[in-house]
mmCIF file of C-alpha atoms in Angstrom:
data_model
loop_
_atom_site.group_PDB
_atom_site.id
_atom_site.type_symbol
_atom_site.label_atom_id
_atom_site.label_comp_id
_atom_site.label_asym_id
_atom_site.label_seq_id
_atom_site.Cartn_x
_atom_site.Cartn_y
_atom_site.Cartn_z
ATOM 1 C CA UNK E 28 1.157 -1.473 -22.313
ATOM 2 C CA UNK E 29 2.452 -2.894 -25.606
ATOM 3 C CA UNK E 30 6.061 -1.970 -26.309
ATOM 4 C CA UNK E 31 6.766 -0.756 -29.844
ATOM 5 C CA UNK E 32 9.329 -2.357 -32.147
ATOM 6 C CA UNK E 33 12.095 -0.026 -30.924
ATOM 7 C CA UNK E 34 11.232 -0.555 -27.269
ATOM 8 C CA UNK E 35 14.034 -1.652 -24.951
ATOM 9 C CA UNK E 36 13.433 -2.480 -21.285
ATOM 10 C CA UNK E 37 15.076 -0.029 -18.920
ATOM 11 C CA UNK E 38 17.199 -0.944 -15.902
ATOM 12 C CA UNK E 39 15.678 1.315 -13.245
ATOM 13 C CA UNK E 40 16.734 2.003 -9.645
ATOM 14 C CA UNK E 41 13.959 2.945 -7.225
ATOM 15 C CA UNK E 42 15.201 4.597 -4.051
ATOM 16 C CA UNK E 43 13.007 3.696 -1.087
ATOM 17 C CA UNK E 44 10.780 0.699 -0.497
ATOM 18 C CA UNK E 45 7.918 2.585 1.111
ATOM 19 C CA UNK E 46 4.463 2.954 -0.382
ATOM 20 C CA UNK E 47 5.562 5.170 -3.281
ATOM 21 C CA UNK E 48 8.680 3.164 -4.115
ATOM 22 C CA UNK E 49 6.833 -0.137 -3.986
ATOM 23 C CA UNK E 50 3.981 1.148 -6.145
ATOM 24 C CA UNK E 51 6.416 2.625 -8.670
ATOM 25 C CA UNK E 52 8.467 -0.574 -8.843
ATOM 26 C CA UNK E 53 5.386 -2.749 -9.379
ATOM 27 C CA UNK E 54 4.126 -0.502 -12.181
ATOM 28 C CA UNK E 55 7.559 -0.321 -13.834
ATOM 29 C CA UNK E 56 8.043 -4.101 -13.680
ATOM 30 C CA UNK E 57 4.583 -4.715 -15.084
ATOM 31 C CA UNK E 58 5.585 -2.467 -17.993
ATOM 32 C CA UNK E 59 8.498 -4.826 -18.706
ATOM 33 C CA UNK E 60 11.392 -2.984 -17.099
ATOM 34 C CA UNK E 61 14.086 -4.389 -14.810
ATOM 35 C CA UNK E 62 13.703 -2.695 -11.425
ATOM 36 C CA UNK E 63 15.926 -2.768 -8.356
ATOM 37 C CA UNK E 64 14.574 -1.276 -5.127
ATOM 38 C CA UNK E 65 17.101 0.196 -2.704
ATOM 39 C CA UNK E 66 15.915 0.566 0.883
ATOM 40 C CA UNK E 67 18.095 1.730 3.765
ATOM 41 C CA UNK E 68 15.894 0.470 6.624
ATOM 42 C CA UNK E 69 15.731 -3.228 7.458
ATOM 43 C CA UNK E 70 12.265 -2.894 9.061
ATOM 44 C CA UNK E 71 13.239 -5.629 11.556
ATOM 45 C CA UNK E 72 12.751 -3.329 14.521
ATOM 46 C CA UNK E 73 9.614 -1.525 13.336
ATOM 47 C CA UNK E 74 7.052 -1.105 16.077
ATOM 48 C CA UNK E 75 3.823 0.779 15.553
ATOM 49 C CA UNK E 76 4.448 1.753 11.941
ATOM 50 C CA UNK E 77 1.554 1.086 9.615
ATOM 51 C CA UNK E 78 0.154 1.879 6.223
ATOM 52 C CA UNK E 79 -3.524 2.654 5.894
ATOM 53 C CA UNK E 80 -4.964 1.407 2.627
ATOM 54 C CA UNK E 81 -8.467 2.520 1.694
ATOM 55 C CA UNK E 82 -10.596 1.255 -1.206
ATOM 56 C CA UNK E 83 -8.693 3.005 -4.002
ATOM 57 C CA UNK E 84 -5.363 1.618 -2.770
ATOM 58 C CA UNK E 85 -6.802 -1.867 -2.235
ATOM 59 C CA UNK E 86 -8.101 -1.829 -5.803
ATOM 60 C CA UNK E 87 -4.552 -1.323 -7.095
ATOM 61 C CA UNK E 88 -3.078 -3.931 -4.753
ATOM 62 C CA UNK E 89 -5.594 -6.511 -5.974
ATOM 63 C CA UNK E 90 -4.981 -5.536 -9.598
ATOM 64 C CA UNK E 91 -1.227 -5.923 -9.045
ATOM 65 C CA UNK E 92 -1.895 -9.330 -7.419
ATOM 66 C CA UNK E 93 -0.255 -8.345 -4.138
ATOM 67 C CA UNK E 94 -0.790 -11.033 -1.496
ATOM 68 C CA UNK E 95 -2.623 -8.982 1.136
ATOM 69 C CA UNK E 96 -2.914 -11.897 3.580
ATOM 70 C CA UNK E 97 0.870 -12.302 3.634
ATOM 71 C CA UNK E 98 1.157 -8.784 5.049
ATOM 72 C CA UNK E 99 -1.060 -9.776 8.003
ATOM 73 C CA UNK E 100 -3.046 -6.546 7.772
ATOM 74 C CA UNK E 101 -5.767 -5.457 10.160
ATOM 75 C CA UNK E 102 -9.268 -5.189 8.699
ATOM 76 C CA UNK E 103 -10.582 -1.858 9.991
ATOM 77 C CA UNK E 104 -14.118 -1.754 11.336
ATOM 78 C CA UNK E 105 -13.830 1.586 13.119
ATOM 79 C CA UNK E 106 -11.554 4.626 13.105
ATOM 80 C CA UNK E 107 -11.022 6.431 16.376
ATOM 81 C CA UNK E 108 -9.196 9.776 16.328
ATOM 82 C CA UNK E 109 -7.781 10.695 19.713
ATOM 83 C CA UNK E 110 -6.528 13.871 21.334
ATOM 84 C CA UNK E 111 -2.727 13.653 21.267
ATOM 85 C CA UNK E 112 -2.363 14.916 24.846
ATOM 86 C CA UNK E 113 -5.158 13.163 26.701
ATOM 87 C CA UNK E 114 -5.817 10.128 24.530
ATOM 88 C CA UNK E 115 -9.529 10.865 24.712
ATOM 89 C CA UNK E 116 -11.568 10.097 21.565
ATOM 90 C CA UNK E 117 -12.207 13.170 19.421
ATOM 91 C CA UNK E 118 -14.194 11.379 16.712
ATOM 92 C CA UNK E 119 -15.308 7.852 15.876
ATOM 93 C CA UNK E 120 -16.052 6.661 12.328
ATOM 94 C CA UNK E 121 -18.002 3.424 11.855
ATOM 95 C CA UNK E 122 -16.601 1.351 8.966
ATOM 96 C CA UNK E 123 -18.824 -1.724 9.327
ATOM 97 C CA UNK E 124 -20.390 -1.152 5.871
ATOM 98 C CA UNK E 125 -17.203 0.145 4.199
ATOM 99 C CA UNK E 126 -16.551 -2.837 1.904
ATOM 100 C CA UNK E 127 -20.203 -3.006 0.841
ATOM 101 C CA UNK E 128 -20.227 0.733 0.121
ATOM 102 C CA UNK E 129 -16.838 1.039 -1.634
ATOM 103 C CA UNK E 130 -16.263 -2.457 -3.054
ATOM 104 C CA UNK E 131 -12.968 -3.042 -1.232
ATOM 105 C CA UNK E 132 -11.999 -3.591 2.400
ATOM 106 C CA UNK E 133 -10.123 -1.000 4.448
ATOM 107 C CA UNK E 134 -6.843 -2.398 5.759
ATOM 108 C CA UNK E 135 -4.092 -1.063 7.964
#
């Protein structure tokens, strides 16, 4: 995006550092704005929380030059959906050819 002659960078506050807030802040900074992200949680005690990022999301992360390895993500090779009461598998999706098929890996 090329700013016009009357363009002035904005000083923008983004509330929340989750997926949406992070994506918005990256896009706004890339457009030349000053962005401050405000996040209430410290994430120090997070256990079991994850973000699933399929091919379309990975495309944006690569384009935005996000260091995926730094996040220590898990490369998904299979998705198993389980019954919430019994824990028994309800469905299994093989992802072994996912990157070849979609052009990006599937991370969680």
